[in-house]
CSV table of C-alpha atoms and ligand atoms in Angstrom, one decimal:
chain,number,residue,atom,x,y,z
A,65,UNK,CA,117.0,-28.2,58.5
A,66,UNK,CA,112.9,-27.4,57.7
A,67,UNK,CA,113.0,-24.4,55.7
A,68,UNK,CA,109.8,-22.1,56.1
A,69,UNK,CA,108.2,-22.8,52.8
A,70,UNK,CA,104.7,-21.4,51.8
A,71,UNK,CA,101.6,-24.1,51.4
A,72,UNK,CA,99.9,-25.0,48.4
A,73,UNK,CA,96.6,-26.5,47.9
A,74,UNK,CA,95.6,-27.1,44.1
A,75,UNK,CA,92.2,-28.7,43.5
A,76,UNK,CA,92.1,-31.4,40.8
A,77,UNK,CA,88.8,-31.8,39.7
A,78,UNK,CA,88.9,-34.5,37.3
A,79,UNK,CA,86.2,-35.3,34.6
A,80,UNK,CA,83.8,-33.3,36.9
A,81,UNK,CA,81.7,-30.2,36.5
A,82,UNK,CA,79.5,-28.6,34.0
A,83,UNK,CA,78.7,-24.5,33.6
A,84,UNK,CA,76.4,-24.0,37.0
A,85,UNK,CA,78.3,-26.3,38.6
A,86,UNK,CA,81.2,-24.7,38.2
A,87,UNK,CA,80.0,-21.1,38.8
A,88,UNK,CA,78.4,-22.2,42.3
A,89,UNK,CA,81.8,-23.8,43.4
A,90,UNK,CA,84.5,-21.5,42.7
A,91,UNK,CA,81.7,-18.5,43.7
A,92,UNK,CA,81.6,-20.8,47.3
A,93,UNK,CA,85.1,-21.0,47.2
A,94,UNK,CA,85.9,-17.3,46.6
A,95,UNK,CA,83.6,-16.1,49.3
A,96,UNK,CA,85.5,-18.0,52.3
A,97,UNK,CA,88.4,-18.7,51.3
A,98,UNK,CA,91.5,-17.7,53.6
A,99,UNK,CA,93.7,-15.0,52.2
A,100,UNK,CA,97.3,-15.9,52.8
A,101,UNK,CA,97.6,-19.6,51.3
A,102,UNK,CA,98.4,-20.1,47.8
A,103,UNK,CA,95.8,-22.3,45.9
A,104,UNK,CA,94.5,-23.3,42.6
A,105,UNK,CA,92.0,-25.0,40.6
A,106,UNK,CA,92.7,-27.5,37.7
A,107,UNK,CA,89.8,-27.9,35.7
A,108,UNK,CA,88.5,-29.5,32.7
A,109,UNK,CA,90.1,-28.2,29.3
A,110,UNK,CA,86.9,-26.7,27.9
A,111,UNK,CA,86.3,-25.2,31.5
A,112,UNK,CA,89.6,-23.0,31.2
A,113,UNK,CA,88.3,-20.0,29.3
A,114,UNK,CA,85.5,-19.5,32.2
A,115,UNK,CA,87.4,-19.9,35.0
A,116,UNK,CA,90.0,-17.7,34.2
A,117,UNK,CA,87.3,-14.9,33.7
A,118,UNK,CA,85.7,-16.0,36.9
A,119,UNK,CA,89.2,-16.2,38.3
A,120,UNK,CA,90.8,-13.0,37.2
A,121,UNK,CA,92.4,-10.8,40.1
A,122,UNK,CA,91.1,-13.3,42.7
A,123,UNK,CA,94.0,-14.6,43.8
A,124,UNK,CA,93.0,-18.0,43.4
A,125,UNK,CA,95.2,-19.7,40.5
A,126,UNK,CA,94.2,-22.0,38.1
A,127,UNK,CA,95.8,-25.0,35.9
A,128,UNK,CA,94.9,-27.8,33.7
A,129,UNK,CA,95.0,-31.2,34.2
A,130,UNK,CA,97.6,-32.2,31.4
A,131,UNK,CA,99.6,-31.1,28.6
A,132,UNK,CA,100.9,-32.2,25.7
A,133,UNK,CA,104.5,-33.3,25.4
A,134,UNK,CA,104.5,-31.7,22.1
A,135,UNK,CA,105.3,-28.4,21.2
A,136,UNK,CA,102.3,-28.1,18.2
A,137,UNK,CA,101.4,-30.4,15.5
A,138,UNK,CA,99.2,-33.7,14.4
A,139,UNK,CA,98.6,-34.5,17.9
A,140,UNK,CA,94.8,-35.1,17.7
A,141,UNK,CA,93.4,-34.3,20.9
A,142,UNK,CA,96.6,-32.8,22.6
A,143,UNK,CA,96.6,-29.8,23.9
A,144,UNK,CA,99.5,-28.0,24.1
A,145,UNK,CA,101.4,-25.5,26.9
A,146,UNK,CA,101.5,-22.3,24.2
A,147,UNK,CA,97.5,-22.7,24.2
A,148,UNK,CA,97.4,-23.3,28.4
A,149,UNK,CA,99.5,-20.3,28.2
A,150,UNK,CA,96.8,-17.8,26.5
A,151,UNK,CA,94.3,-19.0,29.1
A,152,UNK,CA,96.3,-18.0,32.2
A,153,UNK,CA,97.5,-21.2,33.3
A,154,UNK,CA,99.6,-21.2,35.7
A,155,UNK,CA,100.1,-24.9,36.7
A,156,UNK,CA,99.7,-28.1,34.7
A,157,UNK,CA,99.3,-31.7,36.5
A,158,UNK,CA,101.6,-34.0,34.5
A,159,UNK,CA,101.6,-37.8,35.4
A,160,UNK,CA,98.6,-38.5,37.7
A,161,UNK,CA,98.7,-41.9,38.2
A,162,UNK,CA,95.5,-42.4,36.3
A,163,UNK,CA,96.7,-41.3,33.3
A,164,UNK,CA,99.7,-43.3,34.1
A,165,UNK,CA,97.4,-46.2,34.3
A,166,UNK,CA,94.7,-45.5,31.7
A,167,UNK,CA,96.8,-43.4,29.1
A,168,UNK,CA,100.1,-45.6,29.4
A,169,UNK,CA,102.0,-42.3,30.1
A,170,UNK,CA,105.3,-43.4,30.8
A,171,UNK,CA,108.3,-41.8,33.0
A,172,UNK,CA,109.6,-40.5,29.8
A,173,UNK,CA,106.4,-39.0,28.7
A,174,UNK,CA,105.7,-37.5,32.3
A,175,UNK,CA,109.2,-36.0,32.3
A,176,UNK,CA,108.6,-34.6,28.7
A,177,UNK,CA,105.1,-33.2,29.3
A,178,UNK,CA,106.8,-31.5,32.6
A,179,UNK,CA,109.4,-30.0,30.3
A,180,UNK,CA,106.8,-28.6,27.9
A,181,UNK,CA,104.9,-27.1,30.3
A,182,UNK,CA,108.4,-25.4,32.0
A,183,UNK,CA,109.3,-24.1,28.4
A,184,UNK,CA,106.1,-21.7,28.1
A,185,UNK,CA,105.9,-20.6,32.0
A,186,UNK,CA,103.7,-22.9,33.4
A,187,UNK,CA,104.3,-24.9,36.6
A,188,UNK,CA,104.2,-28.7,36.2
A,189,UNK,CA,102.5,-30.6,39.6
A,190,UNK,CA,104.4,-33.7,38.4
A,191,UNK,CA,102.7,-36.9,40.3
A,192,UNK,CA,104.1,-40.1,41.3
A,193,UNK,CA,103.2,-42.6,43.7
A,194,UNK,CA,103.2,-46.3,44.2
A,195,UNK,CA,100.1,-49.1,44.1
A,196,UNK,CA,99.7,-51.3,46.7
A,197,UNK,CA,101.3,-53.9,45.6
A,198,UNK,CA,104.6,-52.1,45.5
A,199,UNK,CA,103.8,-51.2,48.8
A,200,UNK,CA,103.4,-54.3,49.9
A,201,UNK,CA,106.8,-55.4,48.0
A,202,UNK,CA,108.6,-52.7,50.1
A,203,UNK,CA,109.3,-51.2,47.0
A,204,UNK,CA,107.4,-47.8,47.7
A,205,UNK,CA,111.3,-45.6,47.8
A,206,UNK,CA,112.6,-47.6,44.5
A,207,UNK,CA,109.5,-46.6,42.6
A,208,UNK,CA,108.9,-43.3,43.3
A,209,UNK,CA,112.6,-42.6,42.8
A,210,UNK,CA,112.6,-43.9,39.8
A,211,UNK,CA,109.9,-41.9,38.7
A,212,UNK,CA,111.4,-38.9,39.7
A,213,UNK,CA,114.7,-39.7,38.2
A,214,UNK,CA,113.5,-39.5,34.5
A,215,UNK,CA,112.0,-36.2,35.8
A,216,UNK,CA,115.3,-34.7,37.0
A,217,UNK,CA,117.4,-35.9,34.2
A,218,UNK,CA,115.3,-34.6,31.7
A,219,UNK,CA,114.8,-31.2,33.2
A,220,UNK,CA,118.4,-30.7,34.7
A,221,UNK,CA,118.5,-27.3,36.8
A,222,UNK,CA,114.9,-26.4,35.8
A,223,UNK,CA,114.4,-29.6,38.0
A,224,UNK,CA,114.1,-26.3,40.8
A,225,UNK,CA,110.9,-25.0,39.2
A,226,UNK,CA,108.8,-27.9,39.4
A,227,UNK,CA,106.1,-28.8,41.9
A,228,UNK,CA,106.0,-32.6,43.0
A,229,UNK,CA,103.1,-34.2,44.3
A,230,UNK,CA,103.5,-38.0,46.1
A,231,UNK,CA,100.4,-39.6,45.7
A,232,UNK,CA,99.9,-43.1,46.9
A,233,UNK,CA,97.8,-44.6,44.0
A,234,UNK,CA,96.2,-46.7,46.9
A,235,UNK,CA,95.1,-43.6,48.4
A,236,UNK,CA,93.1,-41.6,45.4
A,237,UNK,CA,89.9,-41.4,45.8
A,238,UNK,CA,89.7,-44.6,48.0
A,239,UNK,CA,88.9,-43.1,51.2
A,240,UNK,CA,92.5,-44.5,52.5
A,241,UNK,CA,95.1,-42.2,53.6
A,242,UNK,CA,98.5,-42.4,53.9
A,243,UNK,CA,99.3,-42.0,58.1
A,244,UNK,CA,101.2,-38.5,58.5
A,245,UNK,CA,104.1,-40.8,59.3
A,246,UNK,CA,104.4,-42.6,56.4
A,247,UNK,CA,103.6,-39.4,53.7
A,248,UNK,CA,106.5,-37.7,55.5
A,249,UNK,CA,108.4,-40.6,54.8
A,250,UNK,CA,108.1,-40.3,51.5
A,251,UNK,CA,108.5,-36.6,51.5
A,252,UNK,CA,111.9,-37.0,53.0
A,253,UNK,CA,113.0,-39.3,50.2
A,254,UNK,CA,111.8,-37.3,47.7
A,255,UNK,CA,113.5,-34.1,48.5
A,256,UNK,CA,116.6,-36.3,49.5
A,257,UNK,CA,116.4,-37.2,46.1
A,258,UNK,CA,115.9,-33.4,45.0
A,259,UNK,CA,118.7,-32.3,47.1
A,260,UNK,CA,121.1,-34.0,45.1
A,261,UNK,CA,119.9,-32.2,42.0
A,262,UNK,CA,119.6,-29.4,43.1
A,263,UNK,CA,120.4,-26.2,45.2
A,264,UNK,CA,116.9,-25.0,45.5
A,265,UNK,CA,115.5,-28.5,47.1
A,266,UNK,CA,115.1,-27.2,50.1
A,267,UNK,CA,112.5,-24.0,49.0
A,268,UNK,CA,110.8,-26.8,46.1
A,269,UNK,CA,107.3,-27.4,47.0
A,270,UNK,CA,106.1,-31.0,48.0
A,271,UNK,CA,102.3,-31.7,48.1
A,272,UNK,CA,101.0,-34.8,49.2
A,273,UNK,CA,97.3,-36.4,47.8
A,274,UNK,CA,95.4,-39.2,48.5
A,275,UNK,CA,91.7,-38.8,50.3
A,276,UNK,CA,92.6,-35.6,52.0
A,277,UNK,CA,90.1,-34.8,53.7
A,278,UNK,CA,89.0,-31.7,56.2
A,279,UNK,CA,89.7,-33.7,59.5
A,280,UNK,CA,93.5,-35.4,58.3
A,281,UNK,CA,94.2,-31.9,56.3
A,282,UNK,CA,96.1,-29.8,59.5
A,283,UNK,CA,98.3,-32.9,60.4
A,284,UNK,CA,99.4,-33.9,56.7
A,285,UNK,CA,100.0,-30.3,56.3
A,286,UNK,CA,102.0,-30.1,59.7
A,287,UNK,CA,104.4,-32.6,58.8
A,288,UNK,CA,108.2,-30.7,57.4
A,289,UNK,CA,108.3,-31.6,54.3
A,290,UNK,CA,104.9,-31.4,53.4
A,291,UNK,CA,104.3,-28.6,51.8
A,292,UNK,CA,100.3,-28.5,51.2
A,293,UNK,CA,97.9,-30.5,49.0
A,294,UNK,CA,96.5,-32.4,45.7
A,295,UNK,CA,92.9,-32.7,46.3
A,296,UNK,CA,90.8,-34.9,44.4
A,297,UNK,CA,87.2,-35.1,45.5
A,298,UNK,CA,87.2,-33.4,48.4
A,299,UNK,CA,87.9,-30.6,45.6
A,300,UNK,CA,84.6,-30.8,44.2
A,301,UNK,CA,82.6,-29.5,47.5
A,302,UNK,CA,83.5,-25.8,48.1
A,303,UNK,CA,83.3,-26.0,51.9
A,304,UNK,CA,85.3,-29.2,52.0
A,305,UNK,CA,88.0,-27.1,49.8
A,306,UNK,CA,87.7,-23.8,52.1
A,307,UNK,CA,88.0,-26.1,54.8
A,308,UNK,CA,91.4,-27.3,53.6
A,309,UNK,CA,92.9,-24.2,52.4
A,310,UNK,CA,92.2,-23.4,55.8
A,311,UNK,CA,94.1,-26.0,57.2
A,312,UNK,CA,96.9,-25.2,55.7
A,313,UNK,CA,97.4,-21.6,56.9
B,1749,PEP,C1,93.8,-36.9,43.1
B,1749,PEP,O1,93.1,-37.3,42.2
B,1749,PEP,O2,94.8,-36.3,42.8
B,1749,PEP,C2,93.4,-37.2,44.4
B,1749,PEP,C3,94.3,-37.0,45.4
B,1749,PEP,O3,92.1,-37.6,44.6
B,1749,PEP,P1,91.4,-37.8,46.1
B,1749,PEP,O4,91.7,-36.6,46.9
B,1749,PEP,O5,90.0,-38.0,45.7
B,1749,PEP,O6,92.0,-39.0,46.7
C-alpha cells in the first residue's frame, strides 16, 4: 500500500561555490522557495559555518557531504559527526558514488560512516547505485542490494532513521535520466529490501538522483515510492532548485 510520505529535496553541491556565490544562491533560493516541502543544502565543509548563520530559522536544512567513520582521532583530513553536529547539521551524504569511485569507500565504510553520523543525530542520505555496465549485466537489483545490505546489518533497527538515495552512477551529472519507470523500479526493490528489516519501511524516505532536472522533476517525484530528490547540478542554479522544490509539493 503507498503510504502518504512527505518529499525531500536535498541539494548536493559538490566541490562548488565560494563566499558570493554562495550568498547569492541560497538568498535566491530563500526568496521563492515553496513553504511546505522539506529541503536542504549540503555544502562544502568550510562552507558549513556560513550557511548555517545564513540558514538559521529558515526552514531550509542543511548537511555535509561526508563524515568520518570515526568517532575522533589521527584521521588527517576527516571530519567527524560531533563537529557536523556543533554546525547544525542535520543530514550527512554517506557513499556517493564518487567517493565510492575516487575514495575507494567501500560498503563497509559507507555503512560505518552512516552509523557515525546516526550516533550524534544526524541523518545519513546513504547513496547507492549501479554503473552501466552492471546495468547492462542485468545486475542493477543484485548490486544495489548488496549495497544496502552492509547498510542494514550494520545499523540493525536504526536501519528506520536513515534516508536512501538510488542514484544510477550512469545518471550523475551526465544529462541521462533514469525513465520514471525504471527509478520506481528500483525504488520498489529497495524498500522491499527495507521492509524486511524493518517496521518503519513504509514511512523511510527514498530519493532518487541522477540529472534531475526542472522538466523530469514532477513525474520522478509522482512515482510511489519516490519520495523526492538528490540534486547535483541543477543544485547550483537557484531557480533550477526553486523550480524543483516546487515540483515536489
Ligand atoms: C549527485 O551528484 O548526487 C547528482 C545527482 O548529480 P546530478 O543531479 O548533477 O546528476
Amino acid at each position: 500500500m503507498t503510504q502518504a510520505r512527505s518529499k525531500l529535496v536535498v541539494g548536493n553541491w559538490k566541490m562548488h561555490g565560494n563566499h558570493a556565490a554562495n550568498a547569492e544562491l541560497l538568498q535566491g533560493i530563500l526568496a521563492a522557495r515553496p513553504l511546505g516541502v522539506d529541503a536542504a543544502v549540503c555544502v562544502p565543509f568550510p562552507y558549513l559555518s556560513e550557511v548555517a548563520v545564513t540558514l538559521a530559522n529558515s526552514g531550509l536544512a542543511w548537511g555535509a557531504q561526508d563524515v568520518s567513520a570515526h568517532e575522533q582521532g589521527a584521521y588527517t583530513g576527516e571530519v567527524s559527526a560531533a563537529m557536523l553536529m556543533e554546525f547544525g547539521c542535520r543530514y550527512a551524504i554517506v557513499g556517493h558514488s564518487e567517493r565510492r569511485a575516487y575514495h575507494g569507500e567501500s560498503d563497509q565504510i559507507v555503512a560505518d560512516k552512516a552509523k557515525a553520523a546516526l550516533a550524534r543525530g544526524i541523518t545519513p542520505i546513504v547513496c547507492v547505485g549501479e554503473t552501466l555496465a552492471q546495468r547492462q549485466a542485468g545486475e542493477t537489483e543484485a548490486v544495489v542490494k548488496r549495497q544496502l545490505s552492509v547498510v542494514i546489518h550494520t545499523l540493525g533497527q536504526c536501519i528506520g532513521e536513515i534516508v536512501v538515495a538510488y542514484e544510477p552512477v550512469w545518471a550523475i551529472g551526465t544529462g541521462l535520466t533514469a525513465s520514471p519507470e525504471q527509478a520506481q523500479a528500483v525504488h520498489a526493490v529497495l524498500r522491499a529490501q527495507l521492509a524486511a528489516a524493518t517496521a518503519r519501511a513504509a514511512e523511510m524516505t527514498l530519493l532518487y538522483g541522477g540529472s534531475v532536472k526542472p522538466d523530469n522533476a514532477a513525474v520522478l517525484f509522482s512515482q510511489p515510492d519516490i519520495d523526492g530528490g538528490l540534486i547535483g547540478g541543477a543544485a547550483l542554479k537557484a531557480a533550477d532548485f526553486v523550480a524543483i522544490v516546487r515540483a515536489a509539493a
